[in-house]
Short mmCIF file of C-alpha atoms in Angstrom, two decimals:
data_model
loop_
_atom_site.label_atom_id
_atom_site.label_comp_id
_atom_site.label_asym_id
_atom_site.label_seq_id
_atom_site.Cartn_x
_atom_site.Cartn_y
_atom_site.Cartn_z
CA MET A 1 165.68 83.87 119.92
CA ALA A 2 164.64 81.16 122.08
CA ASN A 3 160.89 80.60 123.35
CA LEU A 4 159.16 82.72 120.25
CA GLY A 5 157.36 79.57 119.04
CA PRO A 6 157.82 77.65 115.78
CA ASN A 7 155.53 79.96 113.49
CA ILE A 8 157.02 83.40 114.57
CA GLU A 9 160.74 81.18 114.00
CA GLN A 10 160.06 80.14 110.58
CA LEU A 11 158.98 83.59 109.15
CA ILE A 12 161.94 85.02 110.81
CA GLU A 13 164.23 82.52 109.11
CA ALA A 14 162.01 82.61 105.57
CA PHE A 15 162.43 86.48 105.62
CA ARG A 16 165.89 85.46 105.13
CA CYS A 17 166.14 84.36 101.62
CA LEU A 18 165.25 88.10 100.74
CA PRO A 19 168.49 89.67 99.53
CA GLY A 20 169.99 92.31 102.30
CA VAL A 21 167.90 90.92 104.92
CA GLY A 22 170.03 89.74 108.34
CA PRO A 23 168.46 87.87 111.10
CA LYS A 24 168.10 91.51 112.81
CA SER A 25 166.00 92.99 110.05
CA ALA A 26 163.69 89.54 109.13
CA GLN A 27 162.97 89.68 112.90
CA ARG A 28 162.10 93.62 113.00
CA MET A 29 159.90 92.86 109.33
CA THR A 30 157.90 89.69 110.85
CA PHE A 31 157.15 91.87 114.26
CA HIS A 32 156.11 94.73 111.82
CA LEU A 33 153.34 92.69 109.94
CA LEU A 34 151.98 90.51 112.75
CA GLU A 35 151.88 93.57 115.63
CA ARG A 36 151.04 96.61 112.99
CA ASN A 37 150.07 95.06 109.47
CA ARG A 38 148.14 92.23 109.38
CA GLU A 39 146.61 93.34 106.11
CA GLY A 40 149.74 93.97 105.04
CA GLY A 41 151.00 90.54 105.16
CA GLU A 42 147.75 89.49 103.74
CA ARG A 43 148.23 91.36 101.21
CA LEU A 44 152.27 90.11 100.38
CA ALA A 45 151.29 86.68 101.21
CA LYS A 46 148.74 86.37 98.31
CA SER A 47 150.59 88.03 96.20
CA LEU A 48 153.51 86.41 96.61
CA THR A 49 151.75 83.27 95.66
CA ASP A 50 149.94 84.70 92.97
CA ALA A 51 153.27 86.12 91.56
CA LEU A 52 154.83 83.11 91.45
CA THR A 53 152.12 81.00 90.47
CA ASN A 54 151.63 83.64 87.31
CA VAL A 55 154.59 84.59 86.14
CA HIS A 56 157.16 82.97 84.10
CA HIS A 57 160.08 83.90 81.58
CA CYS A 58 158.95 85.06 78.01
CA GLN A 59 159.84 82.61 75.88
CA GLN A 60 162.08 85.21 73.51
CA CYS A 61 163.79 87.55 75.51
CA ARG A 62 163.64 85.55 78.98
CA ILE A 63 162.51 88.45 80.74
CA LEU A 64 159.99 87.91 83.39
CA SER A 65 156.24 88.10 81.82
CA GLU A 66 152.99 87.11 82.88
CA THR A 67 152.21 85.60 79.11
CA GLU A 68 153.74 83.73 76.33
CA LEU A 69 155.47 86.44 74.88
CA CYS A 70 156.25 89.89 76.96
CA ASN A 71 154.46 92.93 75.83
CA ARG A 72 157.86 94.22 74.22
CA CYS A 73 158.50 91.08 72.52
CA SER A 74 154.61 91.17 71.03
CA ASP A 75 155.18 94.94 70.94
CA GLU A 76 155.17 95.58 66.37
CA GLN A 77 155.77 99.03 66.86
CA ARG A 78 159.48 98.31 68.15
CA ARG A 79 162.66 97.92 66.29
CA HIS A 80 163.12 94.11 65.43
CA ASP A 81 166.73 94.56 63.79
CA GLN A 82 168.37 95.60 66.91
CA LEU A 83 168.70 93.51 70.23
CA CYS A 84 170.39 94.45 73.44
CA ILE A 85 171.57 91.72 75.62
CA VAL A 86 171.99 92.35 79.03
CA GLU A 87 172.18 90.10 82.29
CA MET A 88 169.54 91.08 84.72
CA PRO A 89 165.81 91.96 83.98
CA SER A 90 165.90 94.88 86.30
CA ASP A 91 168.54 96.07 83.85
CA VAL A 92 166.05 95.78 81.14
CA LEU A 93 163.78 98.14 83.26
CA ALA A 94 166.62 100.86 84.14
CA ILE A 95 167.44 101.04 80.18
CA GLU A 96 163.92 101.44 79.36
CA GLN A 97 163.65 104.37 82.26
CA ALA A 98 166.68 106.27 80.85
CA THR A 99 166.85 105.42 77.07
CA HIS A 100 164.52 106.22 74.16
CA TYR A 101 165.85 102.71 72.79
CA GLN A 102 163.56 100.82 70.42
CA GLY A 103 164.56 97.66 70.05
CA GLN A 104 164.34 93.92 71.36
CA TYR A 105 166.31 92.47 74.66
CA PHE A 106 167.61 89.08 75.84
CA VAL A 107 168.33 88.73 79.27
CA LEU A 108 170.79 86.29 80.14
CA SER A 109 169.51 86.05 84.16
CA GLY A 110 173.36 85.92 84.88
CA HIS A 111 176.84 85.50 83.46
CA LEU A 112 179.45 83.05 82.04
CA SER A 113 181.18 81.46 85.33
CA PRO A 114 182.24 78.05 84.66
CA LEU A 115 183.55 77.90 88.87
CA ASP A 116 179.79 77.85 89.47
CA GLY A 117 178.68 75.70 86.97
CA ILE A 118 177.09 78.27 84.87
CA GLY A 119 177.70 78.13 81.34
CA PRO A 120 176.06 79.02 78.36
CA GLU A 121 173.00 76.42 78.26
CA ALA A 122 171.93 78.47 82.26
CA LEU A 123 172.42 81.30 80.17
CA GLY A 124 169.63 80.99 77.12
CA ILE A 125 172.77 80.95 74.69
CA PRO A 126 171.22 77.91 72.33
CA LEU A 127 167.56 80.40 72.00
CA LEU A 128 169.96 83.76 71.47
CA ILE A 129 171.77 81.62 69.00
CA GLU A 130 168.27 81.24 67.45
CA LEU A 131 167.92 84.54 67.36
CA PHE A 132 170.70 85.63 65.14
CA ASP A 133 170.09 82.91 62.76
CA LYS A 134 167.18 83.80 61.98
CA ASP A 135 168.90 87.06 59.94
CA SER A 136 166.47 89.70 61.34
CA ILE A 137 169.34 91.83 63.59
CA LYS A 138 171.45 94.11 62.32
CA GLU A 139 172.60 94.99 65.86
CA VAL A 140 173.72 93.59 68.72
CA ILE A 141 174.71 95.72 71.95
CA LEU A 142 176.16 93.94 75.14
CA ALA A 143 174.84 96.04 78.42
CA THR A 144 176.83 93.08 80.08
CA ASN A 145 178.08 94.50 83.26
CA PRO A 146 182.01 95.72 83.13
CA THR A 147 182.92 93.19 85.69
CA VAL A 148 185.60 90.38 84.54
CA GLU A 149 182.34 87.65 84.84
CA GLY A 150 180.21 90.82 82.31
CA GLU A 151 183.28 91.57 80.23
CA ALA A 152 184.32 87.50 79.24
CA THR A 153 180.46 86.95 78.63
CA ALA A 154 180.10 90.03 76.66
CA HIS A 155 183.80 88.78 74.84
CA TYR A 156 181.92 85.30 73.93
CA LEU A 157 178.95 86.90 72.57
CA SER A 158 180.26 89.14 70.30
CA GLN A 159 182.31 86.12 69.05
CA LEU A 160 178.91 84.67 68.31
CA ALA A 161 177.66 87.62 66.78
CA HIS A 162 180.85 88.18 64.85
CA ALA A 163 180.91 84.45 63.14
CA ARG A 164 177.38 85.51 62.23
CA GLN A 165 178.09 89.43 60.69
CA ILE A 166 176.00 90.93 63.22
CA HIS A 167 177.15 94.39 64.19
CA VAL A 168 178.18 94.06 67.78
CA THR A 169 178.39 97.33 70.14
CA ARG A 170 179.08 97.86 73.67
CA LEU A 171 177.38 100.22 75.93
CA ALA A 172 180.89 102.82 76.61
CA HIS A 173 182.60 102.84 79.71
CA GLY A 174 184.28 105.99 81.31
CA ILE A 175 183.72 108.58 84.10
CA PRO A 176 180.34 108.82 84.63
CA LEU A 177 178.57 111.86 84.88
CA GLY A 178 178.96 114.00 87.92
CA GLY A 179 181.87 112.63 88.64
CA GLU A 180 185.29 113.94 89.85
CA LEU A 181 188.35 112.41 88.40
CA GLU A 182 190.19 112.12 91.61
CA TYR A 183 187.33 109.76 93.18
CA VAL A 184 187.04 107.74 90.07
CA ASP A 185 189.02 104.61 90.50
CA SER A 186 191.63 103.81 88.60
CA GLY A 187 190.70 100.92 85.96
CA THR A 188 187.86 103.49 85.07
CA LEU A 189 190.25 106.60 84.86
CA SER A 190 192.50 104.51 82.55
CA HIS A 191 189.97 103.09 80.22
CA ALA A 192 188.52 106.41 79.92
CA PHE A 193 192.02 107.90 79.14
CA SER A 194 192.88 105.08 76.63
CA GLY A 195 189.61 105.60 75.19
CA ARG A 196 189.15 109.40 74.45
CA GLU A 197 187.34 111.12 72.28
CA SER A 198 188.17 113.99 69.53
CA ILE A 199 185.80 116.85 70.03
CA MET B 1 157.64 100.37 86.14
CA ALA B 2 155.19 100.27 83.03
CA ASN B 3 155.20 96.98 81.35
CA LEU B 4 155.63 94.49 84.04
CA GLY B 5 152.54 93.38 84.44
CA PRO B 6 149.92 93.12 87.18
CA ASN B 7 151.08 90.46 89.09
CA ILE B 8 154.92 91.81 89.18
CA GLU B 9 153.92 95.09 89.97
CA GLN B 10 151.28 94.12 92.89
CA LEU B 11 153.95 92.03 94.45
CA ILE B 12 156.55 95.08 94.22
CA GLU B 13 153.65 97.51 96.24
CA ALA B 14 153.04 94.06 98.20
CA PHE B 15 157.09 94.41 99.83
CA ARG B 16 156.35 97.53 100.57
CA CYS B 17 154.63 97.57 103.23
CA LEU B 18 157.93 95.82 105.48
CA PRO B 19 159.77 98.49 107.42
CA GLY B 20 162.65 99.95 105.55
CA VAL B 21 161.79 99.05 102.00
CA GLY B 22 161.11 101.67 99.51
CA PRO B 23 160.52 101.02 95.93
CA LYS B 24 163.70 100.10 94.95
CA SER B 25 164.36 97.52 97.69
CA ALA B 26 161.04 95.79 96.68
CA GLN B 27 162.00 95.62 93.27
CA ARG B 28 164.65 94.51 93.57
CA MET B 29 163.40 91.15 96.43
CA THR B 30 160.60 90.72 93.70
CA PHE B 31 163.18 89.94 90.87
CA HIS B 32 165.19 88.15 93.16
CA LEU B 33 162.74 85.80 94.78
CA LEU B 34 161.21 85.24 91.00
CA GLU B 35 164.06 85.06 89.70
CA ARG B 36 166.33 83.14 91.64
CA ASN B 37 164.70 81.85 94.61
CA ARG B 38 161.29 80.51 93.80
CA GLU B 39 161.07 77.46 96.60
CA GLY B 40 161.85 80.77 99.00
CA GLY B 41 159.09 82.56 98.01
CA GLU B 42 156.96 79.62 98.52
CA ARG B 43 158.14 79.10 101.96
CA LEU B 44 158.16 83.24 102.85
CA ALA B 45 154.39 83.07 101.58
CA LYS B 46 153.60 79.89 103.34
CA SER B 47 155.45 80.94 106.82
CA LEU B 48 153.52 84.17 106.90
CA THR B 49 150.04 82.90 106.12
CA ASP B 50 150.53 80.46 109.16
CA ALA B 51 151.91 82.69 111.48
CA LEU B 52 149.02 85.63 110.26
CA THR B 53 146.79 82.63 111.31
CA ASN B 54 148.42 80.96 114.61
CA VAL B 55 150.16 83.80 116.48
CA HIS B 56 148.21 85.88 118.28
CA HIS B 57 149.13 87.80 121.48
CA CYS B 58 149.35 86.37 124.74
CA GLN B 59 146.22 86.81 126.90
CA GLN B 60 148.46 88.27 130.34
CA CYS B 61 151.62 89.95 129.08
CA ARG B 62 150.24 91.14 125.39
CA ILE B 63 153.29 89.88 123.22
CA LEU B 64 153.09 87.81 120.52
CA SER B 65 152.54 84.13 121.45
CA GLU B 66 151.01 80.96 119.48
CA THR B 67 149.44 79.52 122.64
CA GLU B 68 146.80 81.65 125.10
CA LEU B 69 149.34 82.34 127.79
CA CYS B 70 152.94 83.11 126.32
CA ASN B 71 156.18 80.90 126.70
CA ARG B 72 157.03 83.01 129.25
CA CYS B 73 153.68 84.15 131.60
CA SER B 74 152.71 80.18 131.87
CA ASP B 75 156.41 79.23 133.17
CA GLU B 76 156.14 78.83 137.14
CA GLN B 77 160.19 78.80 137.62
CA ARG B 78 160.13 82.75 136.73
CA ARG B 79 159.24 84.96 139.69
CA HIS B 80 156.13 86.33 139.87
CA ASP B 81 156.07 89.75 141.73
CA GLN B 82 158.36 91.60 139.06
CA LEU B 83 156.79 93.41 136.29
CA CYS B 84 158.71 94.57 133.11
CA ILE B 85 156.62 96.69 130.95
CA VAL B 86 158.03 97.41 127.22
CA GLU B 87 157.03 99.12 124.45
CA MET B 88 157.61 96.55 121.63
CA PRO B 89 157.71 92.42 121.77
CA SER B 90 161.46 93.19 120.16
CA ASP B 91 162.65 94.75 123.54
CA VAL B 92 161.34 91.76 125.59
CA LEU B 93 163.80 89.76 123.39
CA ALA B 94 166.51 92.17 124.03
CA ILE B 95 166.07 92.17 127.63
CA GLU B 96 165.62 88.27 127.50
CA GLN B 97 169.10 88.50 125.80
CA ALA B 98 170.89 91.31 127.60
CA THR B 99 170.11 90.38 131.24
CA HIS B 100 169.62 87.69 133.81
CA TYR B 101 165.99 89.23 134.57
CA GLN B 102 163.26 86.35 135.54
CA GLY B 103 160.35 88.19 135.71
CA GLN B 104 157.39 88.57 134.02
CA TYR B 105 156.56 91.48 131.26
CA PHE B 106 153.80 93.71 129.47
CA VAL B 107 154.16 94.82 126.23
CA LEU B 108 152.25 97.97 125.49
CA SER B 109 152.66 97.64 121.73
CA GLY B 110 153.62 101.63 121.58
CA HIS B 111 153.54 104.39 123.50
CA LEU B 112 150.71 107.23 124.97
CA SER B 113 150.15 109.50 121.98
CA PRO B 114 146.81 111.39 121.98
CA LEU B 115 147.29 113.29 119.14
CA ASP B 116 147.69 109.68 117.35
CA GLY B 117 144.20 108.75 119.36
CA ILE B 118 146.83 106.21 121.02
CA GLY B 119 145.24 106.49 124.23
CA PRO B 120 145.96 103.68 127.61
CA GLU B 121 142.96 101.43 126.76
CA ALA B 122 144.96 100.66 122.93
CA LEU B 123 148.50 100.16 125.13
CA GLY B 124 146.09 97.90 127.17
CA ILE B 125 146.03 99.59 130.47
CA PRO B 126 142.99 98.59 131.90
CA LEU B 127 144.55 94.44 131.58
CA LEU B 128 147.88 95.98 133.61
CA ILE B 129 145.20 97.53 136.07
CA GLU B 130 144.01 94.38 136.58
CA LEU B 131 147.59 92.49 137.08
CA PHE B 132 148.30 95.27 139.28
CA ASP B 133 145.33 94.46 141.77
CA LYS B 134 146.33 90.86 141.92
CA ASP B 135 148.49 92.13 144.61
CA SER B 136 151.59 89.82 143.90
CA ILE B 137 153.47 91.98 141.83
CA LYS B 138 156.10 93.82 144.00
CA GLU B 139 158.25 95.44 141.82
CA VAL B 140 157.76 97.46 138.37
CA ILE B 141 160.22 98.01 136.07
CA LEU B 142 159.50 100.41 133.18
CA ALA B 143 161.50 99.84 130.29
CA THR B 144 159.63 101.92 127.80
CA ASN B 145 161.91 104.32 125.26
CA PRO B 146 163.77 107.47 126.31
CA THR B 147 162.06 109.75 124.10
CA VAL B 148 159.62 112.27 124.98
CA GLU B 149 156.36 109.66 124.51
CA GLY B 150 158.39 107.17 126.28
CA GLU B 151 158.81 109.07 129.55
CA ALA B 152 155.46 110.80 129.24
CA THR B 153 153.94 106.69 129.31
CA ALA B 154 156.46 105.83 132.11
CA HIS B 155 155.63 108.82 134.50
CA TYR B 156 151.48 108.12 133.55
CA LEU B 157 152.81 104.43 134.62
CA SER B 158 154.39 104.69 137.78
CA GLN B 159 151.70 107.17 139.17
CA LEU B 160 149.36 104.28 138.47
CA ALA B 161 151.54 101.40 140.47
CA HIS B 162 152.48 104.48 143.23
CA ALA B 163 148.87 104.59 143.68
CA ARG B 164 148.60 101.10 144.71
CA GLN B 165 151.99 101.10 146.51
CA ILE B 166 153.75 98.83 144.81
CA HIS B 167 157.88 99.98 144.06
CA VAL B 168 158.49 101.29 140.69
CA THR B 169 162.28 101.78 139.46
CA ARG B 170 163.57 103.00 136.04
CA LEU B 171 166.00 101.78 133.49
CA ALA B 172 168.91 103.46 134.28
CA HIS B 173 169.56 106.44 131.62
CA GLY B 174 173.85 107.83 131.29
CA ILE B 175 176.60 107.61 128.40
CA PRO B 176 176.24 104.22 126.87
CA LEU B 177 179.77 101.85 127.40
CA GLY B 178 182.37 101.98 125.07
CA GLY B 179 180.90 105.61 124.66
CA GLU B 180 182.98 109.27 124.21
CA LEU B 181 182.16 111.88 126.23
CA GLU B 182 182.75 114.09 122.74
CA TYR B 183 180.29 112.39 120.77
CA VAL B 184 177.67 112.06 123.41
CA ASP B 185 173.87 114.01 122.60
CA SER B 186 173.85 116.69 125.36
CA GLY B 187 170.35 115.17 126.46
CA THR B 188 172.43 112.08 127.33
CA LEU B 189 175.52 113.76 128.78
CA SER B 190 173.64 116.06 130.95
CA HIS B 191 171.35 113.82 132.18
CA ALA B 192 174.14 111.36 133.18
CA PHE B 193 175.90 114.73 134.66
CA SER B 194 173.16 115.27 137.08
CA GLY B 195 172.53 111.59 137.84
CA ARG B 196 176.16 110.91 138.33
CA GLU B 197 176.32 108.39 141.47
CA SER B 198 178.66 107.75 144.42
CA ILE B 199 182.17 105.33 143.65
#
């Protein structure tokens, strides 16, 4: 990597902060922008600065938003008695695209992970408890990931909601559509088997 | 993708100018920087602006450089009688890392492609001819890619050099080290067979 000059090397290093970008990809991105697409590079630098300046978190659901309340939280048409709790903002987009859910969201921005120092505070649980206490929520839908940490977080949240007599549901787990039994992992299969439904 | 806000959507769109980045990756990068690594994002925006401002092309070999002549071209220790011609700046790095070559380089930034309007001018051939005419070069090493366009470009360059009585060589083609005959494509195999060497 010698002899490239400090600006180029800094840019390669800076690209590595992106998820899934290693040294080779970072170098390829750098050369591509500098050799072939300087306009795109300028646009990227400007968009990045604009977004970092203007994008903050919605004060109610904690999703990324350019206004104090995000579009969904300020939308009077949506139901205010359902609250879907997810780990990441991208989960909100996935649910919005795949379902007809019309309620509210709450983004944890992670999951409980005491070993990494991520406790209820970091996930905005105090804010969530305020929402619970407002009394307008009738159903909490837990949509954390089906990982060990996601399940632990869901369990913790369900206890908080139960203590306030709020109905709690969890996304159904089982064999994905189009999946073949032979290739489904044993955890999913055992979960799907014990959770079998009458038809 | 609705309801994200103009700054976020612009940033997702801007990331798509990077090679190998589709809509999903661009969204992931955007959320990652805004949610988890704002410092990295600021560093990236700054490095990008710095590099776009300060990095230009070396006036002799056309590689990306922050100075008028790149480190290699201004290095008196390197040989000035060998000139290696490559398509991309990353090829220079690959050769520098893999070999002990101590001569000069010339970066075409592409290959001849008349259908895309890329002719000798766009590849800096006039500059290359000036170098040829300086009379210091004894050997031209053609290191363009072994693609149809790369071969055509190499053929064109070899004629230019031959007309000036300069010795021309081409990187050896054949079965890659560690390759298995069974899985080598037929073009490579036929090339390697007809180019067999006495041992």
